[in-house]
XYZ file of N, CA, C and O in Angstrom:
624
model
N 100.480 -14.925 181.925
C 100.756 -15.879 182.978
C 102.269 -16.062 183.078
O 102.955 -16.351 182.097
N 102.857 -15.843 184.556
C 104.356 -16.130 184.600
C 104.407 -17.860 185.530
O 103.958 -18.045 186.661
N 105.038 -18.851 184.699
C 105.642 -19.819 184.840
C 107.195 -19.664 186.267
O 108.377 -19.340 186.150
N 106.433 -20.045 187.343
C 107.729 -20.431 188.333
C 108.677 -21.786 188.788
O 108.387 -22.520 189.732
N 109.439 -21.891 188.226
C 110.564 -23.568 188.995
C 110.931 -23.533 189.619
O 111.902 -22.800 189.810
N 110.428 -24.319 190.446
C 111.147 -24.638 191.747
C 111.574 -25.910 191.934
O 111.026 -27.011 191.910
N 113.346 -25.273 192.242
C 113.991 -26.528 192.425
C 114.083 -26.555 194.078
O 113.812 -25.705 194.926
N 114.718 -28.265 194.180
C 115.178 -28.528 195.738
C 116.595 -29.241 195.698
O 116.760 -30.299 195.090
N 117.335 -28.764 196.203
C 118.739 -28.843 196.241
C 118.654 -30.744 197.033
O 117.817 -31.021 197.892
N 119.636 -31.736 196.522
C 119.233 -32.877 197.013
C 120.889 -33.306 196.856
O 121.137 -33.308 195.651
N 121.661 -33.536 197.359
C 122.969 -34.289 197.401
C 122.558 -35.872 197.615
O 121.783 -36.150 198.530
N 123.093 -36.920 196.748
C 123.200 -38.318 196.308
C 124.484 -38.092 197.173
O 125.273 -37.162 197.008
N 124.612 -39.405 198.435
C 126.534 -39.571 198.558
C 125.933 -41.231 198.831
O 124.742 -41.534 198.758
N 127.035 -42.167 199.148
C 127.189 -42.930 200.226
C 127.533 -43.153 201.394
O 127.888 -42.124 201.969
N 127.588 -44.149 202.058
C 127.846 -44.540 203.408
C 128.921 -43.640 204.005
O 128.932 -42.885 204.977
N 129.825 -43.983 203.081
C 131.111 -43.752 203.356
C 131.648 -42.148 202.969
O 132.662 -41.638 203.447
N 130.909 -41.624 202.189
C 131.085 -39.949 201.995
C 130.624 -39.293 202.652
O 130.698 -38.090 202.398
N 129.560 -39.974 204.420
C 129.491 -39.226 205.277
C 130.741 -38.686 206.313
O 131.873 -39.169 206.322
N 130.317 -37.693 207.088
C 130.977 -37.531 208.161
C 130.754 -38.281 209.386
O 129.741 -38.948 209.593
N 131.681 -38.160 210.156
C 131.415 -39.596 211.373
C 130.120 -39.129 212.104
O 129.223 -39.952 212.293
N 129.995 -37.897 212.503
C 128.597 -37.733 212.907
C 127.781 -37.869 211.992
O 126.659 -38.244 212.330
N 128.004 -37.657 210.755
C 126.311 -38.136 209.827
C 126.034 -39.929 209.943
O 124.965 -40.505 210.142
N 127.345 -40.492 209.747
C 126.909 -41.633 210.216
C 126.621 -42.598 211.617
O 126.060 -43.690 211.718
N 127.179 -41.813 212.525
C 126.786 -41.764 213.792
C 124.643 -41.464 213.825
O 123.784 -41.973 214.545
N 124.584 -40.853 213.150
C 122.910 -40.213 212.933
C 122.002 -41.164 212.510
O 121.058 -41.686 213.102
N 122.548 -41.346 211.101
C 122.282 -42.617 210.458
C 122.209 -43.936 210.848
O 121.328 -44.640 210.353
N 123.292 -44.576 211.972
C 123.332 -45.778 212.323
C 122.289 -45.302 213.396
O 121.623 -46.294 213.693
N 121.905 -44.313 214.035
C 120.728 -44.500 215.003
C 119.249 -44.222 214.604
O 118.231 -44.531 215.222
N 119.357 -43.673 213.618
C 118.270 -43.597 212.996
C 117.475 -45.474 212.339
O 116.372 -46.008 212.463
N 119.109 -45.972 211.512
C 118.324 -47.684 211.680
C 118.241 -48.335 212.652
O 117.428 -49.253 212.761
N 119.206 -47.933 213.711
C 118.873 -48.627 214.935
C 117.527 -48.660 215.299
O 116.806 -49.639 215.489
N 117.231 -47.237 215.389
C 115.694 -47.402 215.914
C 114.646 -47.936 215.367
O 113.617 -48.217 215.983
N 114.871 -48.139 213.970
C 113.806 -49.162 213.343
C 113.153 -50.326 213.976
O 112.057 -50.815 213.701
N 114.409 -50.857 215.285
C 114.123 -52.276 215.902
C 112.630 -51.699 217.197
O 111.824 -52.408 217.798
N 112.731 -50.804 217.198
C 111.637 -50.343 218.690
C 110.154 -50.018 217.217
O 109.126 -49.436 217.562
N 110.271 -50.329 216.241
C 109.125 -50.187 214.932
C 108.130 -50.850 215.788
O 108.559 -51.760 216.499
N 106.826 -50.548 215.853
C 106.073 -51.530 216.050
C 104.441 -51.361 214.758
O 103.400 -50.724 214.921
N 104.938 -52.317 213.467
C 104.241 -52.567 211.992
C 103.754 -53.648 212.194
O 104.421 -54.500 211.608
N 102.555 -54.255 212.964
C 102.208 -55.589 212.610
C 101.604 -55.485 211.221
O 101.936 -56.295 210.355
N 100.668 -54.450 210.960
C 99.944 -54.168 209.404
C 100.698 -53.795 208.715
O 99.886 -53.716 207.793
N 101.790 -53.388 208.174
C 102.480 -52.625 206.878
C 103.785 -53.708 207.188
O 104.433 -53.869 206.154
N 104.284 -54.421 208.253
C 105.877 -54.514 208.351
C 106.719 -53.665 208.086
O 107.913 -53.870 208.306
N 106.239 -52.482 207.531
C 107.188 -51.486 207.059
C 107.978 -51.096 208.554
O 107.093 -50.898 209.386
N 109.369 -50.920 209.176
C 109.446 -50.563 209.692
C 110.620 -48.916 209.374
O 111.513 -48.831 208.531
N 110.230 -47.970 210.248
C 111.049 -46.897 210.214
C 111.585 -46.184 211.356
O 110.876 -45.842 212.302
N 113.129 -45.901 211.262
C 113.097 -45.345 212.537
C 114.133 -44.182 212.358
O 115.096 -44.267 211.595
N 113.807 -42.938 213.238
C 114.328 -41.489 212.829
C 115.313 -41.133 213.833
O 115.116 -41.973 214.711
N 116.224 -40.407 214.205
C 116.883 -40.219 214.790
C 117.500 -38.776 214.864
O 118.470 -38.720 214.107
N 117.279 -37.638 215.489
C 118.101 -36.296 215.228
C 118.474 -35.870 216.288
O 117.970 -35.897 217.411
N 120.087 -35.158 215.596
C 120.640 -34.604 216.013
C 120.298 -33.101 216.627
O 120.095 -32.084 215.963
N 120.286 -33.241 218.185
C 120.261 -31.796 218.695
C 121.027 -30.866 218.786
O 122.121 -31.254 218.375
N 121.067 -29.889 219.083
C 122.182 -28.839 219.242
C 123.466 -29.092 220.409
O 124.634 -28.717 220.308
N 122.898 -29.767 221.401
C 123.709 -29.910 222.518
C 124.357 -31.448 222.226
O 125.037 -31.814 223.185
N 124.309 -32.316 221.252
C 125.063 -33.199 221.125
C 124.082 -34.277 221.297
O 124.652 -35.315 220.959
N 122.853 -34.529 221.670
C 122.231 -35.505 222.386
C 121.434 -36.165 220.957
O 121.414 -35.439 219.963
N 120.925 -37.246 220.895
C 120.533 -37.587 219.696
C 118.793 -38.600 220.013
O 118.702 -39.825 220.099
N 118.138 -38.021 220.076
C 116.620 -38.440 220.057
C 116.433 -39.224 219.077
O 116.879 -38.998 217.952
N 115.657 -40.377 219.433
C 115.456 -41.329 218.166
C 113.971 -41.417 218.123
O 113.511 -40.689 219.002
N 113.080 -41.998 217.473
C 111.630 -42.628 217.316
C 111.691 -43.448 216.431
O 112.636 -43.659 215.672
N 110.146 -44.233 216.503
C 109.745 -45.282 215.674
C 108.654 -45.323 215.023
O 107.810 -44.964 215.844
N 107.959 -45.617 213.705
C 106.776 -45.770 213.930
C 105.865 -46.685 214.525
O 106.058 -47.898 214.458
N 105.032 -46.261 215.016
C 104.019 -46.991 216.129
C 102.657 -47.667 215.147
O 101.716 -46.897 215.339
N 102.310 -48.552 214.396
C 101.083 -48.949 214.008
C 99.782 -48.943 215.351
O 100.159 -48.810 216.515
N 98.434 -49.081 215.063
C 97.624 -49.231 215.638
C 96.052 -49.849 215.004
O 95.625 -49.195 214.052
N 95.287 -50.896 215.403
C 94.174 -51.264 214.402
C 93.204 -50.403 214.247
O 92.273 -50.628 213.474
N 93.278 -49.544 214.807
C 92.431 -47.857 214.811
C 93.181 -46.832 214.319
O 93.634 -45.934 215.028
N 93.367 -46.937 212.897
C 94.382 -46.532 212.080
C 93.460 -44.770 211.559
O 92.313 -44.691 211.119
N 94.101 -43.988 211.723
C 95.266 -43.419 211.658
C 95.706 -43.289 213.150
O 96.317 -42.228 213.271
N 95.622 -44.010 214.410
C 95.876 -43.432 215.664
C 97.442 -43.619 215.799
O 98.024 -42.934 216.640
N 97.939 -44.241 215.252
C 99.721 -44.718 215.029
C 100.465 -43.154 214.765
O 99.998 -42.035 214.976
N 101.746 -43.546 214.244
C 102.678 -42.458 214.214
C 103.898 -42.570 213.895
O 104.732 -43.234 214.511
N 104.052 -42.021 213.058
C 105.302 -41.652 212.381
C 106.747 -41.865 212.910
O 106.824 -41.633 214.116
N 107.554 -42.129 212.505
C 109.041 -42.215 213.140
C 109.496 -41.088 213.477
O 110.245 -40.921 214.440
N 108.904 -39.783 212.368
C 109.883 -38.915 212.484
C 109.183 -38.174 213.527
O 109.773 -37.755 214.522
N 107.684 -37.969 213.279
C 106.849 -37.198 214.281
C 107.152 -38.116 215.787
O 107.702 -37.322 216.550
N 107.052 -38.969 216.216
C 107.679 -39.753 216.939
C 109.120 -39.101 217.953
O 109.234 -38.536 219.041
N 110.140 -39.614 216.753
C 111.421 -38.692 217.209
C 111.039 -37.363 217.677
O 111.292 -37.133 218.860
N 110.524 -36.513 217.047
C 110.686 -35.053 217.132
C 109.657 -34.852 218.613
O 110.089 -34.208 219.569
N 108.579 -35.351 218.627
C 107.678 -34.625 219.492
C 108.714 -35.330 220.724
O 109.030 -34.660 221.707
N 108.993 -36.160 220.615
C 110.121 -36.822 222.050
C 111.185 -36.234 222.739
O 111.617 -36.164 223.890
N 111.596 -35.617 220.992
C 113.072 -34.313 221.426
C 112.773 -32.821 221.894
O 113.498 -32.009 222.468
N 111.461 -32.738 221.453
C 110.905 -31.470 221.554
C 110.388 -31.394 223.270
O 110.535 -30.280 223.773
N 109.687 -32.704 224.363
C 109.144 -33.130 225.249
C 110.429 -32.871 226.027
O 110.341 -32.125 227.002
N 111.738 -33.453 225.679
C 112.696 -34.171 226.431
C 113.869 -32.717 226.524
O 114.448 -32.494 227.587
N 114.048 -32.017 225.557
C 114.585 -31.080 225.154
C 114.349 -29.418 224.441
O 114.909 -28.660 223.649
N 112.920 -29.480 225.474
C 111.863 -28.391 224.477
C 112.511 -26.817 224.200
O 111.847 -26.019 223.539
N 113.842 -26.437 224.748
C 114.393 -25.238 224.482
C 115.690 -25.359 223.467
O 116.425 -24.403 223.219
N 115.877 -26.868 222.845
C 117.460 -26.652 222.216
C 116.663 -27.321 220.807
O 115.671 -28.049 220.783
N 117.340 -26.883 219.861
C 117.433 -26.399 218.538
C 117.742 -28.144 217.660
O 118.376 -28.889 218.406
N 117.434 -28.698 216.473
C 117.787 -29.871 216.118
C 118.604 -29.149 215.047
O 118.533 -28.147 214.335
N 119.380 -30.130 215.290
C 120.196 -29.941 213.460
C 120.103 -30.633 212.686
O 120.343 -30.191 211.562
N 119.677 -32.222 212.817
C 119.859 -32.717 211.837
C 119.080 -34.153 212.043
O 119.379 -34.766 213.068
N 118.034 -34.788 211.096
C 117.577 -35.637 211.230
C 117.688 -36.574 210.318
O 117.465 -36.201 209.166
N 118.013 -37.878 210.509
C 118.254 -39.087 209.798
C 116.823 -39.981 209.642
O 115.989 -40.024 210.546
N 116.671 -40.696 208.332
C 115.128 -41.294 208.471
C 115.786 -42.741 207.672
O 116.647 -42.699 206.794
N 115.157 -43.975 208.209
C 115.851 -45.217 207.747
C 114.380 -45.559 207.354
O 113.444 -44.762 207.434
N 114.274 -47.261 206.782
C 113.311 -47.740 206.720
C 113.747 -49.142 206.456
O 114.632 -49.324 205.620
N 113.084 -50.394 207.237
C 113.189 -51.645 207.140
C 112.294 -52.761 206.557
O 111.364 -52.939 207.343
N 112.233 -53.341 205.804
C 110.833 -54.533 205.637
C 111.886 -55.362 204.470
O 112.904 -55.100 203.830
N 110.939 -56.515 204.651
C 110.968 -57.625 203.808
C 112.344 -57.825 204.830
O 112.762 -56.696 204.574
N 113.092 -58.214 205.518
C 114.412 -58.508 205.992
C 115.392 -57.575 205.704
O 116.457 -58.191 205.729
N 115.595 -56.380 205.436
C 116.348 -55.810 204.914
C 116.126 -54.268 205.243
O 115.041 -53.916 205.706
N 117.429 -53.080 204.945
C 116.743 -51.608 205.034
C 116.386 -51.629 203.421
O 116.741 -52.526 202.657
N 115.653 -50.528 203.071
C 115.086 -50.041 202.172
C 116.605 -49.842 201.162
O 117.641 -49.553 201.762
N 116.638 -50.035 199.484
C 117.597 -50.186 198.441
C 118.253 -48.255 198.541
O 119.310 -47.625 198.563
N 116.508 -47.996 198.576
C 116.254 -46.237 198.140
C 115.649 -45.243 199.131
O 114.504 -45.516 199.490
N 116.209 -44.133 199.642
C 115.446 -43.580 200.804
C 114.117 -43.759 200.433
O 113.521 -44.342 199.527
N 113.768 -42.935 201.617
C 112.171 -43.163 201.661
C 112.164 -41.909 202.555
O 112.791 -41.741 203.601
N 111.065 -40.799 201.732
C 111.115 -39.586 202.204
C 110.055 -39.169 203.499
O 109.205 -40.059 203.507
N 109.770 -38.223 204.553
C 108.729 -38.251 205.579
C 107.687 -37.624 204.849
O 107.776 -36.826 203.915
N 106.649 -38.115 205.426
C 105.557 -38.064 204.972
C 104.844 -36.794 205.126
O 105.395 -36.123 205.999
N 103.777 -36.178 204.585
C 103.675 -34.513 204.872
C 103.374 -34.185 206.498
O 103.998 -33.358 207.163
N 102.183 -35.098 207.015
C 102.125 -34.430 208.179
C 103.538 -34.663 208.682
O 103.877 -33.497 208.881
N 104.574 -35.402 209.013
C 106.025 -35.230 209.273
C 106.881 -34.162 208.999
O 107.696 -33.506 209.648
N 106.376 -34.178 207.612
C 107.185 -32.656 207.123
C 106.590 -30.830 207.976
O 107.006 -29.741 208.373
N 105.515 -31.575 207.817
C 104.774 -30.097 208.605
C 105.201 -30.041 210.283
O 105.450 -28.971 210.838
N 105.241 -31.328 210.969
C 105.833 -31.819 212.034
C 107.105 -31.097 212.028
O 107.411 -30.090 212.668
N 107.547 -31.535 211.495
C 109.171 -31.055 211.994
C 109.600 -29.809 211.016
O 110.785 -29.478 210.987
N 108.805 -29.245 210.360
C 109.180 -27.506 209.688
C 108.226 -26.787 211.227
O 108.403 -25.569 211.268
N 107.776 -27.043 211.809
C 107.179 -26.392 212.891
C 108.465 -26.321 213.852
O 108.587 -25.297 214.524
N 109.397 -27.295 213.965
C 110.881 -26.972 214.956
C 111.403 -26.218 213.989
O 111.835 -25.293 214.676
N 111.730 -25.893 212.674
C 112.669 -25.276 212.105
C 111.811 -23.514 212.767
O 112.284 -22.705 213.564
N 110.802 -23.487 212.212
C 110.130 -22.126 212.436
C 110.344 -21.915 213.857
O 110.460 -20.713 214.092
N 110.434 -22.608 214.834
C 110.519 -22.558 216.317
C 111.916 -21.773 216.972
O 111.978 -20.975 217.907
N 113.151 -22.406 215.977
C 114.296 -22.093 216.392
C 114.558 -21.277 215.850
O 115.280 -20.425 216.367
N 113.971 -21.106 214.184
C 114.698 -20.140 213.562
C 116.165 -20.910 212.771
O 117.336 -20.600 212.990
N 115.898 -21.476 212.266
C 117.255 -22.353 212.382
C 116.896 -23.588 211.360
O 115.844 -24.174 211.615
N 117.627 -24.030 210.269
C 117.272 -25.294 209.113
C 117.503 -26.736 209.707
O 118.153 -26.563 210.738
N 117.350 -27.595 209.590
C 117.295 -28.843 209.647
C 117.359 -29.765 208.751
O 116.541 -30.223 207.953
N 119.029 -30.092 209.116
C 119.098 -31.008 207.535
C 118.585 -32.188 207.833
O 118.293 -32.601 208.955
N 118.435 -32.953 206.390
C 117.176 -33.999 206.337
C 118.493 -34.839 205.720
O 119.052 -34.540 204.665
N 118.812 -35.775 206.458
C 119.594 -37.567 205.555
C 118.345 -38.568 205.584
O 117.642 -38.880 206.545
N 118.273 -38.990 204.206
C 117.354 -40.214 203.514
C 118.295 -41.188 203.419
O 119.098 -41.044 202.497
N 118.439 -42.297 204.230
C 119.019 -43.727 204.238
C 118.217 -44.072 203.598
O 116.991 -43.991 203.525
N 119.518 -44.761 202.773
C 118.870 -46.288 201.482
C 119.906 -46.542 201.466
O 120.848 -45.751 201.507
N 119.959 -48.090 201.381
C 121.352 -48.682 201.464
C 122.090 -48.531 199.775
O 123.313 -48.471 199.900
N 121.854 -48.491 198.967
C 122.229 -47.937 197.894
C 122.832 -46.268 197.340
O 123.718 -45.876 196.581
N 122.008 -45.761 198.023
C 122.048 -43.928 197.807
C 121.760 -43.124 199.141
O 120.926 -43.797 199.747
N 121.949 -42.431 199.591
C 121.560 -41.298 200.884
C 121.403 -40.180 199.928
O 122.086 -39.764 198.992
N 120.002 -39.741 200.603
C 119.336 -38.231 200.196
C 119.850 -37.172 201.068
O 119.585 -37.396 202.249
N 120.734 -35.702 200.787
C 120.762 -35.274 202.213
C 120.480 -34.138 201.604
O 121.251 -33.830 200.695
N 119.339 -33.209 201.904
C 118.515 -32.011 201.934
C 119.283 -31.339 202.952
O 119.811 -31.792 203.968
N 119.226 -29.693 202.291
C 119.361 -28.870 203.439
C 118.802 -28.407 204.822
O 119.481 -27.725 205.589
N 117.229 -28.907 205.166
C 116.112 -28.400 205.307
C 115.020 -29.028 205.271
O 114.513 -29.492 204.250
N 114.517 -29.100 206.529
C 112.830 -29.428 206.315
C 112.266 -28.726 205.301
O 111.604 -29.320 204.450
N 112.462 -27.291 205.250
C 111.479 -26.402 204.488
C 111.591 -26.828 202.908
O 110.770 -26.551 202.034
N 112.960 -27.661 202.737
C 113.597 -27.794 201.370
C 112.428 -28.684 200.770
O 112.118 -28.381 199.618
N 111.748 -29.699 201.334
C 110.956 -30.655 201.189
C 109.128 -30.156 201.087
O 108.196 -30.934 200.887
N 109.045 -28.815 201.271
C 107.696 -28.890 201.300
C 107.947 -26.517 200.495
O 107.882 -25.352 200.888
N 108.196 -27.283 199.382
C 107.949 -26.290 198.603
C 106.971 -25.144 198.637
O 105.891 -25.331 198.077
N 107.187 -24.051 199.183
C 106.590 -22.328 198.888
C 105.664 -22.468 201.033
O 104.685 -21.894 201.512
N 106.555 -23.387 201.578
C 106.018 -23.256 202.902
C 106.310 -22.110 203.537
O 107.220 -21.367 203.169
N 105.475 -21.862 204.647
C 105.364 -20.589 205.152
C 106.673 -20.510 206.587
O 106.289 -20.825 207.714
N 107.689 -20.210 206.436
C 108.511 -20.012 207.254
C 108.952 -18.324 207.978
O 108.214 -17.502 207.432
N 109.524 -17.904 208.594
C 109.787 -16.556 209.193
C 111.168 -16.379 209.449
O 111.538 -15.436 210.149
N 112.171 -17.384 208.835
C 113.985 -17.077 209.079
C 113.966 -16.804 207.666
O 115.003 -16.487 207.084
């Protein structure tokens, strides 16, 4: 039997060790937390990415009492950018999260169908998609959707 490790490349920075567009990304990514609509979880989250042409698509998650019919921030964002912008390429997506009065201490990573969500634009363009995890303490910034969902089936 051969034993395989697999690592995922993950950069820790802060606020301030972004670039003005990462935090440009970031501040819209919490912005959009406010369009959240959590009456059941309060959790609110809101995603925001960067397209190729400069334009920046945001989403929210949507709760519903016919649960699972709701939706994701990021699936949200993406199917919006994908609707609104279905031939240009994302580069880069920011994911926040809000509750109790506050954003989240520690990112908070997308959830698989999200991840499968938005590795379906990476496979589309041909092209990676970096991932920033807002937490007001630490930012996660991945190279890659694909970085997040280990031995996935991609074609670049």
């Amino acid at each position: 039997m051969k034993e395989i490790n697999i690592t995922t490349l993950v950069r820790s920075v802060g606020y301030d060790e972004l670039s003005a567009d990462d935090r440009r990304l970031v501040d819209a990514a919490k912005d959009a937390t406010k369009g959240s609509y959590a009456p059941y979880s309060q959790f609110k989250v809101g995603a925001a990415i960067l397209l190729e042409n400069g334009e920046i698509a945001v989403g929210a998650n949507q709760e519903n009492a016919a649960f699972p019919s709701g939706t994701c921030a990021e699936r949200s964002a993406c199917y919006h950018a994908g609707a609104v912008f279905p031939s240009t390429p994302f580069k880069k997506i920011a994911v926040a999260a809000f509750t109790n009065g506050d954003f989240q201490r520690l990112p908070i990573s997308p959830c698989g169908a999200c991840r499968q969500a938005l590795l379906e634009y990476e496979t589309l363009h041909k092209a990676p998609i970096e991932v920033i995890l807002y937490g007001k303490e630490e930012i996660y910034i991945l190279p890659s959707v694909a970085s997040l969902l280990p031995l996935c089936f991609k074609e670049f």
